[in-house]
PDB file of C-alpha atoms in Angstrom:
ATOM      1  CA  MET A  19      81.133  39.446 139.070  1.00  0.00           C
ATOM      2  CA  THR A  20      79.064  40.200 142.046  1.00  0.00           C
ATOM      3  CA  ASN A  21      79.400  38.379 145.401  1.00  0.00           C
ATOM      4  CA  ALA A  22      78.168  38.646 148.929  1.00  0.00           C
ATOM      5  CA  GLN A  23      80.865  41.140 149.746  1.00  0.00           C
ATOM      6  CA  ASN A  24      79.921  43.423 146.759  1.00  0.00           C
ATOM      7  CA  PRO A  25      76.229  43.082 146.127  1.00  0.00           C
ATOM      8  CA  THR A  26      74.635  44.730 143.141  1.00  0.00           C
ATOM      9  CA  PRO A  27      73.011  47.973 144.199  1.00  0.00           C
ATOM     10  CA  GLU A  28      69.141  47.934 143.838  1.00  0.00           C
ATOM     11  CA  THR A  29      67.824  49.675 140.761  1.00  0.00           C
ATOM     12  CA  PRO A  30      65.860  52.856 141.988  1.00  0.00           C
ATOM     13  CA  PHE A  31      62.138  52.317 141.742  1.00  0.00           C
ATOM     14  CA  GLU A  32      60.450  55.559 140.836  1.00  0.00           C
ATOM     15  CA  PRO A  33      56.911  56.113 141.925  1.00  0.00           C
ATOM     16  CA  ALA A  34      54.269  57.233 139.593  1.00  0.00           C
ATOM     17  CA  LYS A  35      53.503  60.890 139.406  1.00  0.00           C
ATOM     18  CA  ILE A  36      50.083  61.645 141.106  1.00  0.00           C
ATOM     19  CA  PRO A  37      48.535  64.997 141.990  1.00  0.00           C
ATOM     20  CA  ASP A  38      49.929  66.467 145.144  1.00  0.00           C
ATOM     21  CA  GLY A  39      46.523  67.811 146.245  1.00  0.00           C
ATOM     22  CA  VAL A  40      47.685  71.452 146.444  1.00  0.00           C
ATOM     23  CA  VAL A  41      45.440  74.117 145.079  1.00  0.00           C
ATOM     24  CA  MET A  42      46.652  77.760 144.922  1.00  0.00           C
ATOM     25  CA  VAL A  43      44.086  80.499 145.465  1.00  0.00           C
ATOM     26  CA  ASP A  44      45.206  84.121 145.438  1.00  0.00           C
ATOM     27  CA  GLY A  45      48.722  82.929 145.900  1.00  0.00           C
ATOM     28  CA  LYS A  46      47.985  80.941 148.956  1.00  0.00           C
ATOM     29  CA  GLU A  47      48.058  77.035 149.338  1.00  0.00           C
ATOM     30  CA  HIS A  48      44.793  75.217 149.934  1.00  0.00           C
ATOM     31  CA  ARG A  49      43.763  71.550 150.237  1.00  0.00           C
ATOM     32  CA  THR A  50      40.463  70.103 149.052  1.00  0.00           C
ATOM     33  CA  ASP A  51      38.559  68.261 151.809  1.00  0.00           C
ATOM     34  CA  THR A  52      36.284  65.152 151.317  1.00  0.00           C
ATOM     35  CA  LYS A  53      33.279  67.461 150.730  1.00  0.00           C
ATOM     36  CA  GLY A  54      35.034  69.381 147.962  1.00  0.00           C
ATOM     37  CA  SER A  55      35.612  72.480 149.892  1.00  0.00           C
ATOM     38  CA  LEU A  56      38.976  74.352 149.684  1.00  0.00           C
ATOM     39  CA  VAL A  57      40.636  74.725 153.061  1.00  0.00           C
ATOM     40  CA  PRO A  58      43.655  76.983 153.678  1.00  0.00           C
ATOM     41  CA  ILE A  59      46.680  74.879 154.485  1.00  0.00           C
ATOM     42  CA  THR A  60      47.028  76.957 157.692  1.00  0.00           C
ATOM     43  CA  LEU A  61      43.801  75.354 158.868  1.00  0.00           C
ATOM     44  CA  VAL A  62      44.770  71.754 158.056  1.00  0.00           C
ATOM     45  CA  LYS A  63      46.049  69.844 161.083  1.00  0.00           C
ATOM     46  CA  PRO A  64      49.711  68.750 160.789  1.00  0.00           C
ATOM     47  CA  ARG A  65      48.695  65.128 161.288  1.00  0.00           C
ATOM     48  CA  ASP A  66      46.173  65.289 158.377  1.00  0.00           C
ATOM     49  CA  LEU A  67      48.910  66.742 156.146  1.00  0.00           C
ATOM     50  CA  LEU A  68      51.280  64.029 157.101  1.00  0.00           C
ATOM     51  CA  GLN A  69      48.601  61.326 156.475  1.00  0.00           C
ATOM     52  CA  ASP A  70      47.861  62.875 153.062  1.00  0.00           C
ATOM     53  CA  GLU A  71      51.556  62.877 152.181  1.00  0.00           C
ATOM     54  CA  THR A  72      52.051  59.288 153.317  1.00  0.00           C
ATOM     55  CA  THR A  73      49.026  58.119 151.434  1.00  0.00           C
ATOM     56  CA  ARG A  74      50.044  59.775 148.188  1.00  0.00           C
ATOM     57  CA  LYS A  75      53.595  58.383 148.568  1.00  0.00           C
ATOM     58  CA  ILE A  76      52.351  54.809 148.914  1.00  0.00           C
ATOM     59  CA  ILE A  77      49.837  55.117 146.163  1.00  0.00           C
ATOM     60  CA  GLY A  78      52.448  56.549 143.764  1.00  0.00           C
ATOM     61  CA  TYR A  79      54.594  53.459 144.290  1.00  0.00           C
ATOM     62  CA  ALA A  80      51.554  51.159 144.108  1.00  0.00           C
ATOM     63  CA  ILE A  81      50.592  52.537 140.679  1.00  0.00           C
ATOM     64  CA  ALA A  82      54.133  52.248 139.415  1.00  0.00           C
ATOM     65  CA  LEU A  83      54.363  48.646 140.629  1.00  0.00           C
ATOM     66  CA  SER A  84      50.988  47.793 139.016  1.00  0.00           C
ATOM     67  CA  GLU A  85      52.072  49.163 135.733  1.00  0.00           C
ATOM     68  CA  GLN A  86      55.348  47.306 136.072  1.00  0.00           C
ATOM     69  CA  VAL A  87      53.610  43.996 136.683  1.00  0.00           C
ATOM     70  CA  SER A  88      51.327  44.539 133.679  1.00  0.00           C
ATOM     71  CA  ARG A  89      54.343  45.175 131.470  1.00  0.00           C
ATOM     72  CA  PHE A  90      55.924  42.030 132.971  1.00  0.00           C
ATOM     73  CA  LYS A  91      52.830  39.920 132.085  1.00  0.00           C
ATOM     74  CA  ALA A  92      52.874  41.311 128.599  1.00  0.00           C
ATOM     75  CA  HIS A  93      56.602  40.455 128.200  1.00  0.00           C
ATOM     76  CA  VAL A  94      56.114  36.921 129.517  1.00  0.00           C
ATOM     77  CA  ALA A  95      53.379  36.301 127.016  1.00  0.00           C
ATOM     78  CA  GLU A  96      55.494  37.748 124.203  1.00  0.00           C
ATOM     79  CA  ASP A  97      58.639  35.816 125.101  1.00  0.00           C
ATOM     80  CA  ILE A  98      56.722  32.444 125.390  1.00  0.00           C
ATOM     81  CA  SER A  99      54.947  33.079 122.088  1.00  0.00           C
ATOM     82  CA  LEU A 100      58.287  33.856 120.377  1.00  0.00           C
ATOM     83  CA  PHE A 101      59.801  30.656 121.805  1.00  0.00           C
ATOM     84  CA  GLU A 102      56.849  28.622 120.527  1.00  0.00           C
ATOM     85  CA  GLU A 103      57.225  30.133 117.054  1.00  0.00           C
ATOM     86  CA  ILE A 104      60.912  29.080 116.986  1.00  0.00           C
ATOM     87  CA  LEU A 105      59.995  25.633 118.254  1.00  0.00           C
ATOM     88  CA  ALA A 106      57.327  25.350 115.656  1.00  0.00           C
ATOM     89  CA  LEU A 107      59.898  26.026 112.946  1.00  0.00           C
ATOM     90  CA  ASP A 108      62.154  23.306 114.146  1.00  0.00           C
ATOM     91  CA  TYR A 109      59.628  20.619 114.903  1.00  0.00           C
ATOM     92  CA  GLU A 110      56.420  21.793 113.218  1.00  0.00           C
ATOM     93  CA  ALA A 111      54.698  21.419 116.619  1.00  0.00           C
ATOM     94  CA  LYS A 112      53.705  23.451 119.632  1.00  0.00           C
ATOM     95  CA  ILE A 113      54.335  22.834 123.321  1.00  0.00           C
ATOM     96  CA  GLY A 114      51.471  22.711 125.746  1.00  0.00           C
ATOM     97  CA  GLY A 115      48.595  20.591 126.904  1.00  0.00           C
ATOM     98  CA  PRO A 116      44.805  20.803 127.256  1.00  0.00           C
ATOM     99  CA  LYS A 117      43.399  24.322 126.905  1.00  0.00           C
ATOM    100  CA  GLY A 118      46.833  25.833 126.084  1.00  0.00           C
ATOM    101  CA  ASN A 119      48.476  24.907 129.458  1.00  0.00           C
ATOM    102  CA  LYS A 120      52.284  24.626 129.188  1.00  0.00           C
ATOM    103  CA  THR A 121      55.453  24.710 131.171  1.00  0.00           C
ATOM    104  CA  ILE A 122      58.995  25.778 130.145  1.00  0.00           C
ATOM    105  CA  MET A 123      62.033  25.139 132.392  1.00  0.00           C
ATOM    106  CA  SER A 124      65.696  26.240 132.650  1.00  0.00           C
ATOM    107  CA  TYR A 125      68.394  23.781 131.452  1.00  0.00           C
ATOM    108  CA  ASP A 126      69.537  22.995 134.920  1.00  0.00           C
ATOM    109  CA  GLY A 127      65.961  22.369 136.082  1.00  0.00           C
ATOM    110  CA  LEU A 128      66.065  25.034 138.812  1.00  0.00           C
ATOM    111  CA  PHE A 129      63.608  27.543 137.246  1.00  0.00           C
ATOM    112  CA  ARG A 130      60.260  27.055 135.620  1.00  0.00           C
ATOM    113  CA  VAL A 131      57.475  29.140 134.100  1.00  0.00           C
ATOM    114  CA  SER A 132      54.021  27.688 133.811  1.00  0.00           C
ATOM    115  CA  VAL A 133      51.092  29.032 131.828  1.00  0.00           C
ATOM    116  CA  ARG A 134      47.623  28.132 132.771  1.00  0.00           C
ATOM    117  CA  THR A 135      44.519  29.059 130.786  1.00  0.00           C
ATOM    118  CA  ALA A 136      41.046  28.813 132.473  1.00  0.00           C
ATOM    119  CA  ASP A 137      37.570  29.495 131.143  1.00  0.00           C
ATOM    120  CA  LYS A 138      35.750  32.370 132.741  1.00  0.00           C
ATOM    121  CA  TYR A 139      32.144  32.143 133.636  1.00  0.00           C
ATOM    122  CA  GLU A 140      29.358  34.333 134.915  1.00  0.00           C
ATOM    123  CA  PHE A 141      25.882  33.528 136.039  1.00  0.00           C
ATOM    124  CA  GLY A 142      22.689  35.060 134.693  1.00  0.00           C
ATOM    125  CA  PRO A 143      19.280  35.868 136.313  1.00  0.00           C
ATOM    126  CA  GLU A 144      18.352  32.099 136.395  1.00  0.00           C
ATOM    127  CA  LEU A 145      20.522  31.850 139.434  1.00  0.00           C
ATOM    128  CA  GLN A 146      18.113  33.763 141.475  1.00  0.00           C
ATOM    129  CA  VAL A 147      15.377  31.292 140.515  1.00  0.00           C
ATOM    130  CA  ALA A 148      17.669  28.423 141.563  1.00  0.00           C
ATOM    131  CA  LYS A 149      18.296  30.121 144.900  1.00  0.00           C
ATOM    132  CA  SER A 150      14.569  30.559 145.528  1.00  0.00           C
ATOM    133  CA  LEU A 151      13.948  26.915 144.871  1.00  0.00           C
ATOM    134  CA  VAL A 152      16.833  25.629 147.044  1.00  0.00           C
ATOM    135  CA  ASP A 153      15.684  27.979 149.865  1.00  0.00           C
ATOM    136  CA  GLU A 154      12.198  26.351 149.582  1.00  0.00           C
ATOM    137  CA  CYS A 155      13.707  23.020 149.990  1.00  0.00           C
ATOM    138  CA  MET A 156      16.087  23.906 152.861  1.00  0.00           C
ATOM    139  CA  ASN A 157      13.344  25.635 154.822  1.00  0.00           C
ATOM    140  CA  GLU A 158      11.132  22.525 154.481  1.00  0.00           C
ATOM    141  CA  TRP A 159      13.995  20.123 155.281  1.00  0.00           C
ATOM    142  CA  ALA A 160      15.525  22.375 158.119  1.00  0.00           C
ATOM    143  CA  ALA A 161      15.251  19.655 160.762  1.00  0.00           C
ATOM    144  CA  ASP A 162      16.392  16.783 158.639  1.00  0.00           C
ATOM    145  CA  ALA A 163      18.945  18.428 156.281  1.00  0.00           C
ATOM    146  CA  ARG A 164      22.457  17.350 156.879  1.00  0.00           C
ATOM    147  CA  ASP A 165      24.837  20.024 158.236  1.00  0.00           C
ATOM    148  CA  GLU A 166      27.250  19.397 155.335  1.00  0.00           C
ATOM    149  CA  LEU A 167      24.491  20.242 152.845  1.00  0.00           C
ATOM    150  CA  LYS A 168      23.515  23.391 154.778  1.00  0.00           C
ATOM    151  CA  VAL A 169      27.179  24.582 154.542  1.00  0.00           C
ATOM    152  CA  ILE A 170      27.427  23.823 150.879  1.00  0.00           C
ATOM    153  CA  VAL A 171      24.244  25.746 150.104  1.00  0.00           C
ATOM    154  CA  THR A 172      25.266  28.763 152.066  1.00  0.00           C
ATOM    155  CA  GLU A 173      28.743  28.856 150.264  1.00  0.00           C
ATOM    156  CA  ALA A 174      27.213  28.315 146.909  1.00  0.00           C
ATOM    157  CA  PHE A 175      25.093  31.445 146.920  1.00  0.00           C
ATOM    158  CA  ASP A 176      27.487  33.715 148.890  1.00  0.00           C
ATOM    159  CA  VAL A 177      28.736  36.656 146.972  1.00  0.00           C
ATOM    160  CA  ASN A 178      32.467  37.495 147.312  1.00  0.00           C
ATOM    161  CA  LYS A 179      33.930  41.012 147.466  1.00  0.00           C
ATOM    162  CA  GLU A 180      34.007  41.134 143.623  1.00  0.00           C
ATOM    163  CA  GLY A 181      30.244  40.567 143.620  1.00  0.00           C
ATOM    164  CA  GLU A 182      30.675  37.019 142.139  1.00  0.00           C
ATOM    165  CA  VAL A 183      29.524  33.620 143.340  1.00  0.00           C
ATOM    166  CA  SER A 184      31.742  30.649 143.401  1.00  0.00           C
ATOM    167  CA  ARG A 185      31.288  28.366 140.390  1.00  0.00           C
ATOM    168  CA  ALA A 186      32.969  25.400 142.104  1.00  0.00           C
ATOM    169  CA  ALA A 187      30.658  25.767 145.137  1.00  0.00           C
ATOM    170  CA  LEU A 188      27.584  25.855 142.848  1.00  0.00           C
ATOM    171  CA  LEU A 189      28.723  22.731 141.001  1.00  0.00           C
ATOM    172  CA  ARG A 190      29.083  20.987 144.295  1.00  0.00           C
ATOM    173  CA  LEU A 191      25.396  21.262 144.776  1.00  0.00           C
ATOM    174  CA  LYS A 192      24.744  19.240 141.673  1.00  0.00           C
ATOM    175  CA  LYS A 193      26.623  16.280 143.075  1.00  0.00           C
ATOM    176  CA  TRP A 194      23.939  15.624 145.685  1.00  0.00           C
ATOM    177  CA  ASN A 195      21.577  12.872 144.727  1.00  0.00           C
ATOM    178  CA  ILE A 196      18.325  14.551 145.736  1.00  0.00           C
ATOM    179  CA  GLU A 197      15.119  13.542 143.858  1.00  0.00           C
ATOM    180  CA  ASP A 198      12.905  16.430 145.062  1.00  0.00           C
ATOM    181  CA  GLU A 199      11.324  17.963 141.916  1.00  0.00           C
ATOM    182  CA  ARG A 200      12.114  21.519 143.131  1.00  0.00           C
ATOM    183  CA  TRP A 201      15.784  20.702 143.719  1.00  0.00           C
ATOM    184  CA  LEU A 202      16.074  19.201 140.223  1.00  0.00           C
ATOM    185  CA  ARG A 203      14.552  22.383 138.751  1.00  0.00           C
ATOM    186  CA  ALA A 204      17.068  24.443 140.792  1.00  0.00           C
ATOM    187  CA  MET A 205      20.016  22.386 139.449  1.00  0.00           C
ATOM    188  CA  GLN A 206      18.612  22.929 135.876  1.00  0.00           C
ATOM    189  CA  ALA A 207      18.338  26.716 136.596  1.00  0.00           C
ATOM    190  CA  ILE A 208      21.940  26.723 137.695  1.00  0.00           C
ATOM    191  CA  LYS A 209      22.976  24.987 134.516  1.00  0.00           C
ATOM    192  CA  ASP A 210      20.999  27.418 132.350  1.00  0.00           C
ATOM    193  CA  ALA A 211      22.423  30.439 134.306  1.00  0.00           C
ATOM    194  CA  GLU A 212      26.122  29.577 133.632  1.00  0.00           C
ATOM    195  CA  ARG A 213      27.632  31.338 130.632  1.00  0.00           C
ATOM    196  CA  GLU A 214      31.225  31.148 129.324  1.00  0.00           C
ATOM    197  CA  VAL A 215      32.414  34.669 128.839  1.00  0.00           C
ATOM    198  CA  GLY A 216      36.096  34.270 127.825  1.00  0.00           C
ATOM    199  CA  LYS A 217      39.302  32.925 129.023  1.00  0.00           C
ATOM    200  CA  ALA A 218      41.904  33.975 131.637  1.00  0.00           C
ATOM    201  CA  THR A 219      45.641  33.276 131.427  1.00  0.00           C
ATOM    202  CA  TYR A 220      47.764  32.982 134.482  1.00  0.00           C
ATOM    203  CA  PHE A 221      51.642  32.812 134.587  1.00  0.00           C
ATOM    204  CA  HIS A 222      53.330  31.086 137.535  1.00  0.00           C
ATOM    205  CA  CYS A 223      57.102  31.324 138.111  1.00  0.00           C
ATOM    206  CA  HIS A 224      58.915  28.935 140.449  1.00  0.00           C
ATOM    207  CA  ARG A 225      62.513  28.213 141.585  1.00  0.00           C
ATOM    208  CA  ARG A 226      64.284  25.527 143.625  1.00  0.00           C
ATOM    209  CA  LYS A 227      67.718  25.169 145.093  1.00  0.00           C
ATOM    210  CA  SER A 228      68.367  21.720 143.585  1.00  0.00           C
ATOM    211  CA  THR A 229      66.613  19.291 141.287  1.00  0.00           C
ATOM    212  CA  ASP A 230      65.477  17.249 144.331  1.00  0.00           C
ATOM    213  CA  ALA A 231      64.306  20.230 146.357  1.00  0.00           C
ATOM    214  CA  PRO A 232      60.648  21.376 146.375  1.00  0.00           C
ATOM    215  CA  TRP A 233      59.512  24.198 144.068  1.00  0.00           C
ATOM    216  CA  GLU A 234      59.046  27.558 145.641  1.00  0.00           C
ATOM    217  CA  ALA A 235      56.717  30.152 144.027  1.00  0.00           C
ATOM    218  CA  ILE A 236      58.216  33.502 143.098  1.00  0.00           C
ATOM    219  CA  THR A 237      55.640  35.756 144.776  1.00  0.00           C
ATOM    220  CA  ILE A 238      54.172  38.621 142.819  1.00  0.00           C
ATOM    221  CA  ASP A 239      50.922  38.822 144.852  1.00  0.00           C
ATOM    222  CA  LEU A 240      51.302  41.675 147.327  1.00  0.00           C
ATOM    223  CA  ALA A 241      49.161  39.794 149.855  1.00  0.00           C
ATOM    224  CA  LYS A 242      51.625  36.890 149.872  1.00  0.00           C
ATOM    225  CA  ALA A 243      54.885  38.732 149.441  1.00  0.00           C
TER     226      ALA A 243
END
């Protein structure tokens, strides 16, 4: 049994194998620069070689970690499906709630795994029509439009780094009771633009120190680790 005096050693985490960037020409080592030209290593600055080595080292570990997380997600889905199959044999029923959401918990109530399923949406070209109509309204109402509405309109049509708009922000526009015919046509265009393109499944793992303690997320997201 392990304890604080004799901790279990960490399992070595092996990086993925990626190209080292070395190109041999006539028995001499070269590196390829960003323009695709071969540069003899003797002409590459030591700091550039160190930067290259550091970058490749980090990327090797990042790829290995990404692959490990993918395997973990597949194992979680498989384990929960197996549990549900066994449960169905005993009770002729399945766990879960609306849209396949479900939570399983350890016997002592200190660990839980939640599964959340959400619909995935994308927006078609009708969205550009909606934006044009909303812009018309906002330009005309510029002096009288409430600041809250201006912010919501801006957020609704902003594109994030993945090139997507926020569905929630767009739906907030439809809550405004505006009778302008152009606004109503814009809201219809938003509705027509929305398309369900599948489902996304998310796994959330939590732990707590006691049954009356708050749950703490077990972080897998690198940005929050």
